[in-house]
Coordinates of C-alpha atoms in Angstrom, one line a residue:
X1 CA 0.0 0.0 0.0
X2 CA 1.2 3.5 -0.8
X3 CA 0.4 6.7 1.1
X4 CA -1.7 9.2 -0.8
X5 CA 0.4 12.2 -1.8
X6 CA -0.4 15.2 0.3
X7 CA -1.3 18.4 -1.5
X8 CA 1.2 21.2 -1.1
X9 CA 0.1 23.0 2.0
X10 CA -0.6 26.7 1.9
X11 CA 1.9 29.0 3.4
X12 CA 1.5 29.6 7.1
X13 CA -1.2 32.1 8.1
X14 CA 1.4 34.4 9.7
X15 CA 5.1 35.2 9.5
X16 CA 7.4 34.4 12.3
X17 CA 7.5 38.1 13.2
X18 CA 3.7 38.2 13.3
X19 CA 3.7 35.1 15.4
X20 CA 6.1 36.7 17.9
X21 CA 4.0 39.8 18.1
X22 CA 0.9 37.7 18.8
X23 CA 2.7 35.7 21.5
X24 CA 4.0 38.9 22.9
X25 CA 0.5 40.3 23.2
X26 CA -1.0 37.0 24.5
X27 CA 1.7 36.7 27.2
X28 CA 2.0 40.4 27.9
X29 CA 5.8 40.1 27.5
X30 CA 7.8 43.4 27.7
X31 CA 10.0 42.6 24.7
X32 CA 10.0 40.7 21.4
X33 CA 13.0 38.8 22.6
X34 CA 11.2 37.5 25.7
X35 CA 8.3 36.4 23.4
X36 CA 10.8 34.6 21.1
X37 CA 12.4 32.9 24.1
X38 CA 9.0 31.6 25.1
X39 CA 8.1 30.4 21.6
X40 CA 11.4 28.5 21.2
X41 CA 11.2 26.9 24.6
X42 CA 7.5 25.8 24.3
X43 CA 7.9 24.5 20.7
X44 CA 11.0 22.5 21.7
X45 CA 9.0 21.0 24.6
X46 CA 6.1 20.3 22.3
X47 CA 8.4 18.8 19.7
X48 CA 9.4 16.1 22.3
X49 CA 5.7 15.1 22.7
X50 CA 4.1 15.3 19.2
X51 CA 4.9 12.5 16.8
X52 CA 3.9 11.1 13.4
X53 CA 1.7 12.9 10.9
X54 CA 0.5 15.4 13.5
X55 CA 4.0 16.5 14.0
X56 CA 4.6 16.9 10.2
X57 CA 1.3 18.7 9.6
X58 CA 1.9 21.0 12.5
X59 CA 5.3 21.9 11.3
X60 CA 3.8 22.7 7.9
X61 CA 1.3 25.0 9.5
X62 CA 4.0 27.0 11.3
X63 CA 6.4 29.7 10.0
X64 CA 9.7 28.1 9.1
X65 CA 11.6 29.3 12.2
X66 CA 8.9 27.9 14.5
X67 CA 8.8 24.6 12.5
X68 CA 12.5 24.2 13.0
X69 CA 12.2 24.7 16.7
X70 CA 9.5 22.1 16.8
X71 CA 11.2 19.5 14.7
X72 CA 14.7 19.9 16.0
X73 CA 13.7 17.8 19.1
X74 CA 13.6 14.0 19.1
X75 CA 10.3 12.8 20.5
X76 CA 10.4 11.3 24.0
X77 CA 9.6 7.7 24.3
X78 CA 7.1 8.5 27.1
X79 CA 4.5 11.1 26.7
X80 CA 3.8 13.5 29.5
X81 CA 0.4 14.7 30.7
X82 CA -0.4 18.4 30.3
X83 CA 0.8 19.1 33.9
X84 CA 3.8 16.9 33.4
X85 CA 4.6 18.9 30.3
X86 CA 4.6 22.1 32.3
X87 CA 6.7 20.7 35.1
X88 CA 9.2 19.3 32.7
X89 CA 9.5 22.6 30.9
X90 CA 10.0 24.4 34.2
X91 CA 12.7 22.0 35.3
X92 CA 14.5 22.3 31.9
X93 CA 14.4 26.1 31.9
X94 CA 15.0 26.6 35.6
X95 CA 11.8 28.6 36.0
X96 CA 8.7 28.0 38.2
X97 CA 5.8 25.9 37.1
X98 CA 3.7 29.1 37.1
X99 CA 6.0 30.8 34.6
X100 CA 6.2 27.7 32.5
X101 CA 2.4 27.5 32.5
X102 CA 2.1 31.2 31.5
X103 CA 4.6 30.7 28.6
X104 CA 2.9 27.6 27.5
X105 CA -0.5 29.2 27.4
X106 CA 0.7 32.3 25.5
X107 CA 2.5 30.2 22.8
X108 CA 0.0 27.3 22.4
X109 CA -2.9 29.7 22.1
X110 CA -1.2 31.1 19.0
X111 CA -0.3 27.6 17.8
X112 CA -3.9 26.6 18.1
X113 CA -4.8 29.5 15.7
X114 CA -2.2 28.4 13.2
X115 CA -3.0 24.7 13.4
X116 CA -6.8 25.3 12.9
X117 CA -9.5 23.2 14.6
X118 CA -9.1 19.9 12.6
X119 CA -5.3 19.6 13.1
X120 CA -5.6 20.7 16.7
X121 CA -8.2 18.1 17.4
X122 CA -5.9 15.4 15.8
X123 CA -2.9 16.5 17.9
X124 CA -5.0 16.7 21.1
X125 CA -6.3 13.2 20.4
X126 CA -2.7 11.9 20.2
X127 CA -1.6 13.5 23.4
X128 CA -2.5 12.4 27.0
X129 CA -5.0 14.4 29.0
X130 CA -4.4 18.0 30.1
X131 CA -3.1 19.5 26.8
X132 CA -6.4 21.0 25.6
X133 CA -6.4 23.5 28.4
X134 CA -2.8 24.4 27.5
X135 CA -4.0 25.2 24.0
X136 CA -6.8 27.3 25.4
X137 CA -9.5 24.7 24.6
X138 CA -12.0 22.8 26.7
X139 CA -10.9 19.4 27.9
X140 CA -13.4 17.1 26.2
X141 CA -11.9 13.7 27.2
X142 CA -13.8 11.5 29.6
X143 CA -11.9 10.5 32.7
X144 CA -10.6 6.9 32.6
X145 CA -12.0 4.8 35.5
X146 CA -9.9 2.2 37.2
X147 CA -11.1 -1.3 36.5

């Protein structure tokens, strides 16, 4: 069996500079440099969690600079929950979980816009619980009950 060829995707809906300005606004960051630091940190962390076609399609939806930050990371063998993602990012950057959560929300809200609802739904379906809230979406998963 052969994979169906994918149509050439349209160019991303915003440039990297526009993306940084949006993140700067969302996160109320004082400088463009601080917004860029948040973007690169969060995308690197997300790149360790998203795999397969979702990863490829997300990279295609992002500006080139953002896509490179996402795809430069080798996916982890164990996926983290949303809260685990925030804690891991805080530990790797030497910040508090509150700052890591703030950065995550500011960046992933912008990523959600770039990805669009269909791709975002696919990515959220692939990830463990807790990520929808990080993307600024309602958590629609049903809790798993112990058997």
